[in-house]
CSV table of C-alpha atoms and ligand atoms in Angstrom, one decimal:
chain,number,residue,atom,x,y,z
A,102,MET,CA,145.4,104.2,104.8
A,103,SER,CA,144.8,104.1,108.5
A,104,ARG,CA,143.0,101.2,110.0
A,105,ALA,CA,140.1,103.2,111.2
A,106,ASP,CA,139.4,104.1,107.6
A,107,ILE,CA,137.8,100.8,106.8
A,108,PRO,CA,134.1,101.6,106.7
A,109,THR,CA,131.6,99.3,108.3
A,110,PHE,CA,128.2,97.7,107.5
A,111,THR,CA,125.4,97.9,110.1
A,112,LEU,CA,123.8,94.5,110.4
A,113,ASN,CA,120.1,93.8,110.9
A,114,ASP,CA,120.8,93.1,114.6
A,115,GLY,CA,122.4,96.5,115.1
A,116,ASN,CA,126.0,95.2,115.2
A,117,HIS,CA,128.7,96.3,112.8
A,118,LEU,CA,131.2,94.5,110.6
A,119,PRO,CA,134.1,96.0,108.5
A,120,VAL,CA,133.2,96.1,104.7
A,121,ILE,CA,136.2,93.9,103.9
A,122,GLY,CA,137.6,91.0,105.9
A,123,PHE,CA,140.4,88.5,105.8
A,124,GLY,CA,139.9,84.8,104.7
A,125,THR,CA,141.9,82.3,106.7
A,126,TYR,CA,141.2,79.0,104.8
A,127,GLN,CA,144.5,77.1,104.7
A,128,LEU,CA,146.2,79.4,107.2
A,129,ASN,CA,147.0,77.0,110.0
A,130,GLY,CA,149.5,76.5,112.8
A,131,ARG,CA,152.4,78.9,113.5
A,132,GLU,CA,152.7,80.0,109.9
A,133,GLY,CA,149.0,80.7,109.9
A,134,ILE,CA,149.2,82.8,113.0
A,135,ASP,CA,152.0,84.8,111.5
A,136,SER,CA,150.0,85.5,108.3
A,137,MET,CA,147.0,86.5,110.4
A,138,MET,CA,149.0,88.8,112.6
A,139,ALA,CA,150.5,90.4,109.5
A,140,ALA,CA,147.0,90.9,108.1
A,141,ILE,CA,145.9,92.5,111.4
A,142,SER,CA,148.9,94.8,111.4
A,143,ARG,CA,148.1,95.8,107.8
A,144,GLY,CA,144.6,96.9,108.8
A,145,TYR,CA,142.3,93.9,108.6
A,146,ARG,CA,139.9,93.7,111.5
A,147,LEU,CA,137.6,90.7,110.5
A,148,LEU,CA,139.0,87.2,110.4
A,149,ASP,CA,136.9,84.5,108.7
A,150,SER,CA,137.4,81.0,110.0
A,151,ALA,CA,135.4,77.8,110.3
A,152,PHE,CA,135.3,74.7,112.5
A,153,ASN,CA,136.3,72.7,109.4
A,154,TYR,CA,139.4,74.9,108.7
A,155,GLU,CA,140.9,73.5,111.9
A,156,ASN,CA,142.5,76.9,112.5
A,157,GLU,CA,140.2,78.4,115.1
A,158,GLY,CA,143.0,77.9,117.6
A,159,ALA,CA,145.4,79.9,115.3
A,160,VAL,CA,142.8,82.6,114.9
A,161,GLY,CA,142.3,83.0,118.6
A,162,GLN,CA,146.1,83.0,119.2
A,163,ALA,CA,146.6,85.8,116.5
A,164,VAL,CA,143.8,87.8,118.2
A,165,ARG,CA,145.3,87.5,121.6
A,166,GLN,CA,148.9,88.2,120.4
A,167,SER,CA,147.9,91.2,118.4
A,168,GLU,CA,148.2,94.7,119.9
A,169,VAL,CA,144.7,95.6,118.6
A,170,PRO,CA,142.1,95.5,121.4
A,171,ARG,CA,139.7,92.6,121.2
A,172,ASP,CA,136.7,94.9,120.8
A,173,GLN,CA,138.2,96.3,117.6
A,174,LEU,CA,138.6,92.8,116.1
A,175,PHE,CA,135.9,90.6,114.6
A,176,VAL,CA,136.1,86.8,114.6
A,177,ALA,CA,133.8,84.7,112.5
A,178,SER,CA,133.5,80.9,112.4
A,179,LYS,CA,131.1,78.3,111.0
A,180,LEU,CA,129.1,75.2,112.0
A,181,PRO,CA,130.0,72.1,109.9
A,182,GLY,CA,127.3,70.0,108.2
A,183,ARG,CA,127.9,67.0,110.4
A,184,HIS,CA,126.8,68.8,113.5
A,185,HIS,CA,123.4,70.3,112.4
A,186,LYS,CA,121.4,68.4,115.0
A,187,TYR,CA,120.4,70.8,117.8
A,188,ASP,CA,122.3,69.3,120.7
A,189,GLN,CA,125.4,68.7,118.6
A,190,ALA,CA,125.3,72.2,117.2
A,191,VAL,CA,125.2,73.7,120.7
A,192,VAL,CA,128.2,71.7,121.7
A,193,THR,CA,130.1,72.6,118.5
A,194,ILE,CA,129.5,76.3,118.9
A,195,GLU,CA,130.9,76.0,122.5
A,196,GLU,CA,133.8,74.0,121.1
A,197,SER,CA,134.6,76.6,118.5
A,198,LEU,CA,134.7,79.2,121.2
A,199,TYR,CA,136.9,77.1,123.5
A,200,ARG,CA,139.3,76.5,120.5
A,201,THR,CA,139.7,80.2,120.0
A,202,GLY,CA,140.3,80.8,123.7
A,203,LEU,CA,138.2,84.0,123.4
A,204,ASP,CA,135.2,85.0,125.5
A,205,TYR,CA,132.9,85.4,122.5
A,206,LEU,CA,132.8,85.2,118.7
A,207,ASP,CA,131.5,88.1,116.7
A,208,LEU,CA,129.8,86.1,114.0
A,209,TYR,CA,128.8,82.4,113.6
A,210,LEU,CA,127.4,81.0,110.4
A,211,ILE,CA,125.9,77.7,109.3
A,212,HIS,CA,128.6,76.6,106.8
A,213,TRP,CA,126.3,74.9,104.2
A,214,PRO,CA,122.5,74.3,104.3
A,215,ASN,CA,122.8,70.6,103.3
A,216,PRO,CA,119.1,70.5,102.2
A,217,LYS,CA,119.1,66.8,101.6
A,218,GLN,CA,120.1,66.3,105.2
A,219,GLY,CA,117.3,68.7,106.2
A,220,LEU,CA,118.5,69.8,109.6
A,221,PHE,CA,119.4,73.4,109.1
A,222,VAL,CA,116.4,74.8,111.0
A,223,GLU,CA,117.6,72.8,114.1
A,224,ALA,CA,121.1,74.2,113.5
A,225,TRP,CA,119.7,77.7,113.2
A,226,GLN,CA,117.8,77.4,116.5
A,227,ALA,CA,121.1,76.5,118.2
A,228,LEU,CA,122.7,79.6,116.7
A,229,ILE,CA,119.8,81.7,118.0
A,230,ASP,CA,120.2,80.3,121.4
A,231,ALA,CA,124.0,80.8,121.4
A,232,GLN,CA,123.5,84.4,120.5
A,233,LYS,CA,121.0,84.7,123.5
A,234,ARG,CA,123.7,83.2,125.8
A,235,GLY,CA,126.3,85.8,124.6
A,236,LEU,CA,128.6,83.2,123.0
A,237,VAL,CA,128.3,84.9,119.6
A,238,LYS,CA,127.3,88.5,118.9
A,239,SER,CA,125.8,88.0,115.4
A,240,ILE,CA,124.5,84.9,113.6
A,241,GLY,CA,124.2,84.2,109.9
A,242,VAL,CA,124.4,81.6,107.2
A,243,SER,CA,126.6,80.6,104.3
A,244,ASN,CA,125.7,79.2,101.0
A,245,PHE,CA,122.0,79.5,101.7
A,246,LEU,CA,119.6,80.0,98.7
A,247,PRO,CA,116.5,82.2,99.1
A,248,GLU,CA,114.3,79.1,99.7
A,249,HIS,CA,116.5,78.1,102.7
A,250,ILE,CA,116.4,81.5,104.2
A,251,ASP,CA,112.7,81.7,103.7
A,252,THR,CA,112.4,78.5,105.7
A,253,LEU,CA,114.5,79.8,108.5
A,254,ILE,CA,112.4,83.0,108.8
A,255,LYS,CA,109.1,81.1,108.6
A,256,GLU,CA,110.2,78.5,111.2
A,257,THR,CA,112.0,80.7,113.7
A,258,GLY,CA,111.1,84.4,112.9
A,259,VAL,CA,114.8,85.2,112.9
A,260,ALA,CA,116.5,86.4,109.7
A,261,PRO,CA,120.3,85.8,109.4
A,262,ALA,CA,122.5,89.0,109.7
A,263,VAL,CA,124.9,87.7,107.0
A,264,ASN,CA,124.8,85.3,104.1
A,265,GLN,CA,128.3,84.3,102.9
A,266,VAL,CA,128.3,82.9,99.3
A,267,GLU,CA,130.6,82.3,96.5
A,268,LEU,CA,130.7,85.7,94.6
A,269,SER,CA,133.2,87.0,92.1
A,270,PRO,CA,132.9,88.9,88.7
A,271,TYR,CA,132.4,85.5,87.1
A,272,PHE,CA,129.6,84.6,89.5
A,273,ALA,CA,128.0,87.8,90.5
A,274,GLN,CA,124.9,86.3,92.3
A,275,ASP,CA,122.4,89.1,91.2
A,276,LYS,CA,119.3,87.2,92.4
A,277,GLN,CA,120.8,86.2,95.7
A,278,ARG,CA,122.1,89.7,96.4
A,279,ALA,CA,118.7,91.2,95.7
A,280,PHE,CA,117.0,88.6,98.0
A,281,ASP,CA,119.5,89.3,100.8
A,282,ALA,CA,119.1,93.1,100.4
A,283,LYS,CA,115.3,92.8,100.6
A,284,HIS,CA,115.8,91.0,104.0
A,285,ASN,CA,118.4,93.4,105.2
A,286,ILE,CA,121.0,90.6,105.1
A,287,VAL,CA,124.6,91.5,104.3
A,288,THR,CA,126.0,89.4,101.5
A,289,GLU,CA,129.5,88.3,102.1
A,290,ALA,CA,131.7,87.0,99.3
A,291,TRP,CA,133.8,83.9,99.6
A,292,SER,CA,136.6,83.2,97.1
A,293,PRO,CA,136.1,86.8,95.9
A,294,LEU,CA,139.2,86.4,93.8
A,295,GLY,CA,138.0,83.2,92.3
A,296,ARG,CA,140.8,81.6,94.4
A,297,ALA,CA,143.4,83.1,92.0
A,298,SER,CA,142.0,81.3,88.9
A,299,ALA,CA,141.8,82.7,85.3
A,300,LEU,CA,139.8,85.6,86.7
A,301,LEU,CA,143.0,87.3,87.7
A,302,GLU,CA,144.1,87.3,84.1
A,303,ASP,CA,140.9,88.6,82.6
A,304,GLN,CA,141.5,91.1,79.8
A,305,HIS,CA,138.5,93.3,80.5
A,306,LEU,CA,139.5,93.7,84.1
A,307,GLN,CA,143.1,94.3,83.1
A,308,GLU,CA,141.9,97.3,80.9
A,309,ILE,CA,140.1,98.8,83.8
A,310,ALA,CA,143.0,98.2,86.2
A,311,ALA,CA,145.4,100.0,83.8
A,312,ARG,CA,143.2,103.1,83.8
A,313,TYR,CA,143.5,103.5,87.6
A,314,ASP,CA,147.1,102.2,87.9
A,315,LYS,CA,145.6,99.4,90.1
A,316,SER,CA,145.9,95.6,90.0
A,317,ILE,CA,143.1,93.4,88.7
A,318,VAL,CA,142.6,92.2,92.3
A,319,GLN,CA,142.1,95.8,93.5
A,320,ILE,CA,139.5,96.3,90.8
A,321,ILE,CA,137.7,93.1,91.8
A,322,LEU,CA,137.6,94.0,95.5
A,323,ARG,CA,136.5,97.6,94.7
A,324,TRP,CA,133.7,96.1,92.6
A,325,HIS,CA,132.6,94.0,95.6
A,326,PHE,CA,132.6,97.1,97.8
A,327,GLN,CA,130.6,99.2,95.3
A,328,LEU,CA,128.0,96.3,95.1
A,329,GLY,CA,127.7,96.5,98.9
A,330,VAL,CA,129.2,93.1,99.3
A,331,LEU,CA,131.6,92.2,102.1
A,332,ALA,CA,134.6,90.4,100.5
A,333,ILE,CA,137.0,88.2,102.5
A,334,PRO,CA,140.1,87.8,100.3
A,335,LYS,CA,142.8,85.4,101.6
A,336,SER,CA,146.5,86.0,101.2
A,337,SER,CA,149.5,84.6,103.0
A,338,ASN,CA,151.7,87.4,101.6
A,339,PRO,CA,151.9,90.6,103.6
A,340,GLU,CA,152.5,92.8,100.5
A,341,ARG,CA,149.4,91.3,98.8
A,342,GLN,CA,147.4,91.6,102.0
A,343,LYS,CA,148.2,95.4,102.1
A,344,GLN,CA,147.4,95.8,98.4
A,345,ASN,CA,144.1,94.1,98.9
A,346,LEU,CA,143.0,96.9,101.3
A,347,GLU,CA,143.9,99.7,99.0
A,348,LEU,CA,140.4,100.2,97.6
A,349,PHE,CA,139.2,103.4,99.0
A,350,ASP,CA,141.1,105.9,97.0
A,351,PHE,CA,139.3,105.4,93.6
A,352,ALA,CA,135.9,104.6,92.3
A,353,LEU,CA,134.6,102.5,89.4
A,354,SER,CA,132.3,104.4,87.0
A,355,ASP,CA,128.8,103.1,86.2
A,356,ASP,CA,130.1,102.0,82.8
A,357,GLU,CA,132.9,100.1,84.4
A,358,MET,CA,130.5,98.4,86.9
A,359,ALA,CA,128.3,97.5,83.9
A,360,ALA,CA,131.3,96.1,82.0
A,361,ILE,CA,132.2,93.9,84.9
A,362,LYS,CA,128.6,92.8,85.2
A,363,ARG,CA,128.9,91.4,81.6
A,364,LEU,CA,131.6,88.9,82.8
A,365,ASP,CA,129.0,87.1,84.9
A,366,ARG,CA,128.3,83.6,83.7
A,367,PRO,CA,126.0,80.7,84.9
A,368,ASP,CA,129.0,78.3,85.1
A,369,GLY,CA,131.2,80.9,86.9
A,370,ARG,CA,131.6,79.0,90.2
A,371,ILE,CA,135.1,77.7,90.7
A,372,ASN,CA,134.1,74.2,91.7
A,373,ASP,CA,130.5,73.9,90.6
A,374,GLN,CA,129.2,73.8,94.2
A,375,ASP,CA,125.5,74.5,93.9
A,376,PRO,CA,124.0,74.6,97.4
A,377,ALA,CA,120.8,73.1,96.1
A,378,GLU,CA,122.7,69.9,95.5
A,379,TYR,CA,126.2,70.0,97.0
A,380,GLU,CA,126.5,69.1,100.6
A,381,GLU,CA,129.5,69.5,102.9
A,382,PHE,CA,130.0,67.9,106.3
B,177,LIG,N1,131.7,79.7,103.3
B,177,LIG,C1,132.3,78.9,102.4
B,177,LIG,O1,131.8,77.8,102.0
B,177,LIG,C2,133.7,79.2,102.0
B,177,LIG,C3,134.3,78.6,100.9
B,177,LIG,C4,135.6,79.0,100.5
B,177,LIG,C5,136.2,80.0,101.1
B,177,LIG,N2,135.6,80.6,102.2
B,177,LIG,C6,136.3,81.8,102.9
B,177,LIG,O2,136.6,82.8,101.9
B,177,LIG,C7,138.0,83.1,102.0
B,177,LIG,C8,138.5,83.6,100.7
B,177,LIG,O3,138.4,82.6,99.7
B,177,LIG,P1,139.6,81.7,99.1
B,177,LIG,O4,140.7,81.6,100.1
B,177,LIG,O5,139.0,80.4,98.7
B,177,LIG,O6,140.0,82.4,97.8
B,177,LIG,P2,140.3,84.0,97.4
B,177,LIG,O7,140.4,84.9,98.5
B,177,LIG,O8,139.4,84.3,96.2
B,177,LIG,O9,141.8,83.8,96.7
B,177,LIG,C9,142.9,83.4,97.4
B,177,LIG,C10,144.1,83.2,96.5
B,177,LIG,O10,144.4,84.5,95.8
B,177,LIG,C11,145.7,84.8,96.0
B,177,LIG,N3,145.9,86.2,96.1
B,177,LIG,C12,145.4,87.0,97.2
B,177,LIG,N4,145.7,88.3,97.0
B,177,LIG,C13,146.3,88.4,95.8
B,177,LIG,C14,146.9,89.4,95.0
B,177,LIG,N5,146.8,90.7,95.4
B,177,LIG,N6,147.5,89.1,93.8
B,177,LIG,C15,147.5,87.9,93.4
B,177,LIG,N7,147.0,86.8,94.1
B,177,LIG,C16,146.4,87.1,95.2
B,177,LIG,C17,146.2,84.0,97.2
B,177,LIG,O11,147.5,83.7,97.1
B,177,LIG,P3,148.6,84.1,98.3
B,177,LIG,O12,148.0,83.5,99.6
B,177,LIG,O13,149.8,83.4,97.9
B,177,LIG,O14,148.7,85.6,98.3
B,177,LIG,C18,145.3,82.7,97.1
B,177,LIG,O15,145.9,81.8,96.2
B,177,LIG,C19,138.6,81.8,102.5
B,177,LIG,O16,139.9,82.0,103.0
B,177,LIG,C20,137.6,81.4,103.6
B,177,LIG,O17,137.8,82.2,104.8
B,177,LIG,C21,134.4,80.3,102.6
């Protein structure tokens, strides 16, 4: 497929994002840059990073070295929990930008709500102000539950453009997706492949994959697409990177979507990280 064939989502702030992106967790240094450049040359246009991945430098380097113009690429990063206080959040966003060496970031998210710490509204205000200053084009959150997003909207009047949450066939997030959709927030899926866990050997998915002569991974990523979810699979392998974009030449039937829905389970998270309890700094 040609690169231009990746459709886009329109965000609630009018900006656009490709419907599938590239996860960069654990892609660091020279090797990481090579993986990201391979991914860009295979057609990915959105790179998902975070301050805590310690690879914003590699992401920026890949973007600068790539032949694809900057305005056709989308770079996302995330604010860590230890810098939610307003002044620290402002400096951290600036630092993220300097680390990439780019003029702006396309998307900046609060990485985790850390509700016990209770500072995410301050952090959100810093993101709102960074967007006004042009440092970041769009702003959003990650791992936010409905009650956290309700608080942001109540306190600031600004809804996130994106909510990036753990989401795979084993943890389908029906309620969170419905809430996000109601607020015109794009739901993004982290660990869409369950980080290559047992999900990739699921018998039901295998049966569907055989019908289309596709891999289980392609079925999973097509399922995300048909749900209207932006998945960000990570692969360090150029052949797998390419396969993971080959989703637009087939469609799952309603029955197949329903069969995949039946795989959803309450304990389907890979590491049991419930954002109501779990905090990350
Ligand atoms: N917001 C958050 O809190 C949060 C948390 C976790 C992750 N994330 C983001 O989400 C991204 C994706 O999640 P993830 O990296 O945890 O896991 P993932 O994308 O679900 O899975 C990555 C694993 O799948 C393997 N893989 C990829 N394509 C494959 C294929 N076609 N066939 C077989 N195996 C394949 C990869 O191996 P190879 O590399 O060897 O191909 C790697 O081991 C991250 O990179 C990060 O950007 C965000």
